[in-house]
Amino acid sequence: MNELDELYQQIIIDHSRTPKNFGNLESKTNTACGNNPLCGDSISIDMIIKQENLSDLKFNGHGCAVCISSASLMTQLVKEKSCQEVKELFELFHNMLTKDEDSDLTKLQKTAVLKGVKEFPIRIKCATLPWHTLMAAINNNIESVTTE
């Protein structure tokens, strides 16, 4: 394993053990829940949207290291962004894991470390579940998001 792979693994492990923005928001404007029945991942996202901007968000739940680290990295990336920017980041992240194109991933910042998940197709749903749940929350979709 090269040094870059080791660094990526360490970031994922750190975010899964001590996730950022973990918990619930008391005065949320939007919320959504998602689950991956195959893996057992379960995520909820609370957010406050003010004037089309994500002023705050937190996630809660349980799951594998990939799912929890993806949620943690995602919340750090999208906090205080406009809803339109978040939608663009979702597309970039989703395409990174599901398409064969090479895009400029600099906008994803540290979240781009999850690109390695693409080598393990069964884990793609684990990494994308928080993002699909995020989009459901932005769209105020009250139905639970599922990866199946």
PDB file of C-alpha atoms in Angstrom:
ATOM      1  CA  MET A   1       0.000   0.000   0.000  1.00  0.00           C
ATOM      2  CA  ASN A   2       1.398   3.398  -0.909  1.00  0.00           C
ATOM      3  CA  GLU A   3       1.517   6.412   1.399  1.00  0.00           C
ATOM      4  CA  LEU A   4      -1.437   8.139  -0.289  1.00  0.00           C
ATOM      5  CA  ASP A   5      -3.662   5.065   0.180  1.00  0.00           C
ATOM      6  CA  GLU A   6      -2.614   4.899   3.818  1.00  0.00           C
ATOM      7  CA  LEU A   7      -3.502   8.574   4.286  1.00  0.00           C
ATOM      8  CA  TYR A   8      -6.918   8.027   2.686  1.00  0.00           C
ATOM      9  CA  GLN A   9      -7.582   5.027   4.909  1.00  0.00           C
ATOM     10  CA  GLN A  10      -6.583   7.029   7.976  1.00  0.00           C
ATOM     11  CA  ILE A  11      -8.998   9.856   7.109  1.00  0.00           C
ATOM     12  CA  ILE A  12     -11.840   7.354   6.701  1.00  0.00           C
ATOM     13  CA  ILE A  13     -10.998   5.629   9.981  1.00  0.00           C
ATOM     14  CA  ASP A  14     -10.726   8.962  11.844  1.00  0.00           C
ATOM     15  CA  HIS A  15     -14.107  10.180  10.567  1.00  0.00           C
ATOM     16  CA  SER A  16     -15.804   6.872  11.340  1.00  0.00           C
ATOM     17  CA  ARG A  17     -14.456   6.771  14.910  1.00  0.00           C
ATOM     18  CA  THR A  18     -14.996  10.455  15.707  1.00  0.00           C
ATOM     19  CA  PRO A  19     -17.557  11.748  13.226  1.00  0.00           C
ATOM     20  CA  LYS A  20     -18.009  15.470  12.804  1.00  0.00           C
ATOM     21  CA  ASN A  21     -21.461  17.087  13.045  1.00  0.00           C
ATOM     22  CA  PHE A  22     -22.893  13.986  14.728  1.00  0.00           C
ATOM     23  CA  GLY A  23     -26.114  14.462  16.679  1.00  0.00           C
ATOM     24  CA  ASN A  24     -29.503  16.082  16.255  1.00  0.00           C
ATOM     25  CA  LEU A  25     -30.584  19.673  15.701  1.00  0.00           C
ATOM     26  CA  GLU A  26     -33.262  20.964  18.025  1.00  0.00           C
ATOM     27  CA  SER A  27     -34.733  23.600  15.718  1.00  0.00           C
ATOM     28  CA  LYS A  28     -34.452  22.009  12.282  1.00  0.00           C
ATOM     29  CA  THR A  29     -36.294  23.153   9.188  1.00  0.00           C
ATOM     30  CA  ASN A  30     -35.754  19.956   7.202  1.00  0.00           C
ATOM     31  CA  THR A  31     -35.017  16.327   8.014  1.00  0.00           C
ATOM     32  CA  ALA A  32     -34.745  12.980   6.231  1.00  0.00           C
ATOM     33  CA  CYS A  33     -33.922   9.377   7.051  1.00  0.00           C
ATOM     34  CA  GLY A  34     -32.197   6.767   4.938  1.00  0.00           C
ATOM     35  CA  ASN A  35     -31.215   3.150   5.259  1.00  0.00           C
ATOM     36  CA  ASN A  36     -29.282   0.462   3.489  1.00  0.00           C
ATOM     37  CA  PRO A  37     -31.056  -2.808   4.348  1.00  0.00           C
ATOM     38  CA  LEU A  38     -28.304  -4.927   2.810  1.00  0.00           C
ATOM     39  CA  CYS A  39     -25.564  -3.491   5.034  1.00  0.00           C
ATOM     40  CA  GLY A  40     -27.592  -2.242   8.004  1.00  0.00           C
ATOM     41  CA  ASP A  41     -26.604   1.414   7.622  1.00  0.00           C
ATOM     42  CA  SER A  42     -29.178   3.867   8.972  1.00  0.00           C
ATOM     43  CA  ILE A  43     -28.760   7.645   8.758  1.00  0.00           C
ATOM     44  CA  SER A  44     -30.892  10.649   9.617  1.00  0.00           C
ATOM     45  CA  ILE A  45     -30.024  14.194   8.669  1.00  0.00           C
ATOM     46  CA  ASP A  46     -31.367  17.352  10.292  1.00  0.00           C
ATOM     47  CA  MET A  47     -30.724  20.743   8.757  1.00  0.00           C
ATOM     48  CA  ILE A  48     -31.560  24.389   8.945  1.00  0.00           C
ATOM     49  CA  ILE A  49     -32.079  26.092   5.604  1.00  0.00           C
ATOM     50  CA  LYS A  50     -32.172  29.883   5.637  1.00  0.00           C
ATOM     51  CA  GLN A  51     -32.586  31.843   2.428  1.00  0.00           C
ATOM     52  CA  GLU A  52     -31.606  28.818   0.284  1.00  0.00           C
ATOM     53  CA  ASN A  53     -28.425  28.231   2.313  1.00  0.00           C
ATOM     54  CA  LEU A  54     -27.598  25.298   4.536  1.00  0.00           C
ATOM     55  CA  SER A  55     -26.814  27.220   7.694  1.00  0.00           C
ATOM     56  CA  ASP A  56     -26.403  24.106   9.854  1.00  0.00           C
ATOM     57  CA  LEU A  57     -26.755  20.339   9.658  1.00  0.00           C
ATOM     58  CA  LYS A  58     -26.092  17.238  11.689  1.00  0.00           C
ATOM     59  CA  PHE A  59     -26.433  13.545  11.101  1.00  0.00           C
ATOM     60  CA  ASN A  60     -27.223  10.672  13.381  1.00  0.00           C
ATOM     61  CA  GLY A  61     -27.376   6.930  12.987  1.00  0.00           C
ATOM     62  CA  HIS A  62     -25.195   3.900  12.751  1.00  0.00           C
ATOM     63  CA  GLY A  63     -23.429   2.003  10.036  1.00  0.00           C
ATOM     64  CA  CYS A  64     -20.170   0.806   8.631  1.00  0.00           C
ATOM     65  CA  ALA A  65     -17.008   2.919   8.580  1.00  0.00           C
ATOM     66  CA  VAL A  66     -17.583   3.947   4.959  1.00  0.00           C
ATOM     67  CA  CYS A  67     -21.113   5.216   5.621  1.00  0.00           C
ATOM     68  CA  ILE A  68     -20.277   7.108   8.812  1.00  0.00           C
ATOM     69  CA  SER A  69     -17.107   8.667   7.403  1.00  0.00           C
ATOM     70  CA  SER A  70     -18.967   9.662   4.228  1.00  0.00           C
ATOM     71  CA  ALA A  71     -21.660  11.395   6.322  1.00  0.00           C
ATOM     72  CA  SER A  72     -19.051  13.119   8.480  1.00  0.00           C
ATOM     73  CA  LEU A  73     -16.982  14.355   5.535  1.00  0.00           C
ATOM     74  CA  MET A  74     -20.139  15.374   3.659  1.00  0.00           C
ATOM     75  CA  THR A  75     -21.487  17.506   6.507  1.00  0.00           C
ATOM     76  CA  GLN A  76     -18.186  19.344   6.804  1.00  0.00           C
ATOM     77  CA  LEU A  77     -18.159  19.981   3.062  1.00  0.00           C
ATOM     78  CA  VAL A  78     -21.717  21.234   2.579  1.00  0.00           C
ATOM     79  CA  LYS A  79     -22.293  23.277   5.732  1.00  0.00           C
ATOM     80  CA  GLU A  80     -22.971  26.924   4.884  1.00  0.00           C
ATOM     81  CA  LYS A  81     -23.251  26.217   1.150  1.00  0.00           C
ATOM     82  CA  SER A  82     -26.232  27.176  -0.966  1.00  0.00           C
ATOM     83  CA  CYS A  83     -28.719  24.444  -1.825  1.00  0.00           C
ATOM     84  CA  GLN A  84     -27.654  24.774  -5.466  1.00  0.00           C
ATOM     85  CA  GLU A  85     -23.981  24.261  -4.551  1.00  0.00           C
ATOM     86  CA  VAL A  86     -24.937  21.203  -2.497  1.00  0.00           C
ATOM     87  CA  LYS A  87     -26.800  19.726  -5.458  1.00  0.00           C
ATOM     88  CA  GLU A  88     -23.737  20.253  -7.660  1.00  0.00           C
ATOM     89  CA  LEU A  89     -21.501  18.602  -5.042  1.00  0.00           C
ATOM     90  CA  PHE A  90     -23.921  15.670  -4.852  1.00  0.00           C
ATOM     91  CA  GLU A  91     -23.662  15.174  -8.617  1.00  0.00           C
ATOM     92  CA  LEU A  92     -19.874  15.388  -8.513  1.00  0.00           C
ATOM     93  CA  PHE A  93     -19.661  12.893  -5.627  1.00  0.00           C
ATOM     94  CA  HIS A  94     -22.173  10.499  -7.181  1.00  0.00           C
ATOM     95  CA  ASN A  95     -20.430  10.601 -10.558  1.00  0.00           C
ATOM     96  CA  MET A  96     -17.061  10.016  -8.890  1.00  0.00           C
ATOM     97  CA  LEU A  97     -18.332   6.673  -7.588  1.00  0.00           C
ATOM     98  CA  THR A  98     -20.621   5.567 -10.420  1.00  0.00           C
ATOM     99  CA  LYS A  99     -19.137   6.807 -13.693  1.00  0.00           C
ATOM    100  CA  ASP A 100     -15.924   6.038 -15.537  1.00  0.00           C
ATOM    101  CA  GLU A 101     -15.068   9.656 -16.187  1.00  0.00           C
ATOM    102  CA  ASP A 102     -12.269  11.582 -14.539  1.00  0.00           C
ATOM    103  CA  SER A 103     -13.573  14.850 -13.180  1.00  0.00           C
ATOM    104  CA  ASP A 104     -11.827  17.588 -11.273  1.00  0.00           C
ATOM    105  CA  LEU A 105     -12.556  16.552  -7.707  1.00  0.00           C
ATOM    106  CA  THR A 106     -10.989  19.561  -5.990  1.00  0.00           C
ATOM    107  CA  LYS A 107     -14.452  20.898  -5.072  1.00  0.00           C
ATOM    108  CA  LEU A 108     -15.000  17.763  -2.991  1.00  0.00           C
ATOM    109  CA  GLN A 109     -11.954  18.602  -0.854  1.00  0.00           C
ATOM    110  CA  LYS A 110     -11.236  15.792   1.671  1.00  0.00           C
ATOM    111  CA  THR A 111     -14.431  13.988   0.651  1.00  0.00           C
ATOM    112  CA  ALA A 112     -12.613  12.904  -2.514  1.00  0.00           C
ATOM    113  CA  VAL A 113     -10.759  10.310  -0.392  1.00  0.00           C
ATOM    114  CA  LEU A 114     -13.849   8.144  -0.803  1.00  0.00           C
ATOM    115  CA  LYS A 115     -13.018   7.670  -4.486  1.00  0.00           C
ATOM    116  CA  GLY A 116     -11.287   4.435  -3.494  1.00  0.00           C
ATOM    117  CA  VAL A 117     -14.692   2.981  -2.584  1.00  0.00           C
ATOM    118  CA  LYS A 118     -15.301   2.606  -6.309  1.00  0.00           C
ATOM    119  CA  GLU A 119     -12.936  -0.394  -6.242  1.00  0.00           C
ATOM    120  CA  PHE A 120     -15.446  -2.138  -3.937  1.00  0.00           C
ATOM    121  CA  PRO A 121     -18.829  -1.881  -5.732  1.00  0.00           C
ATOM    122  CA  ILE A 122     -20.773  -3.334  -2.798  1.00  0.00           C
ATOM    123  CA  ARG A 123     -19.609  -0.337  -0.677  1.00  0.00           C
ATOM    124  CA  ILE A 124     -20.773   2.366  -3.110  1.00  0.00           C
ATOM    125  CA  LYS A 125     -24.249   2.290  -1.556  1.00  0.00           C
ATOM    126  CA  CYS A 126     -22.668   2.757   1.877  1.00  0.00           C
ATOM    127  CA  ALA A 127     -20.831   5.887   0.707  1.00  0.00           C
ATOM    128  CA  THR A 128     -23.767   7.385  -1.197  1.00  0.00           C
ATOM    129  CA  LEU A 129     -26.522   6.772   1.387  1.00  0.00           C
ATOM    130  CA  PRO A 130     -25.740   9.939   3.397  1.00  0.00           C
ATOM    131  CA  TRP A 131     -25.705  11.974   0.189  1.00  0.00           C
ATOM    132  CA  HIS A 132     -29.069  10.642  -1.004  1.00  0.00           C
ATOM    133  CA  THR A 133     -30.460  11.328   2.465  1.00  0.00           C
ATOM    134  CA  LEU A 134     -29.040  14.857   2.316  1.00  0.00           C
ATOM    135  CA  MET A 135     -30.797  15.487  -0.989  1.00  0.00           C
ATOM    136  CA  ALA A 136     -34.083  14.135   0.414  1.00  0.00           C
ATOM    137  CA  ALA A 137     -33.757  16.537   3.351  1.00  0.00           C
ATOM    138  CA  ILE A 138     -33.075  19.503   1.066  1.00  0.00           C
ATOM    139  CA  ASN A 139     -36.127  18.559  -1.004  1.00  0.00           C
ATOM    140  CA  ASN A 140     -38.152  18.044   2.210  1.00  0.00           C
ATOM    141  CA  ASN A 141     -38.952  14.478   1.145  1.00  0.00           C
ATOM    142  CA  ILE A 142     -40.580  12.781   4.130  1.00  0.00           C
ATOM    143  CA  GLU A 143     -40.297   9.241   2.713  1.00  0.00           C
ATOM    144  CA  SER A 144     -37.353   7.221   3.956  1.00  0.00           C
ATOM    145  CA  VAL A 145     -34.494   6.950   1.464  1.00  0.00           C
ATOM    146  CA  THR A 146     -33.288   3.446   0.698  1.00  0.00           C
ATOM    147  CA  THR A 147     -30.422   2.121  -1.358  1.00  0.00           C
ATOM    148  CA  GLU A 148     -32.465  -0.874  -2.530  1.00  0.00           C
TER     149      GLU A 148
END
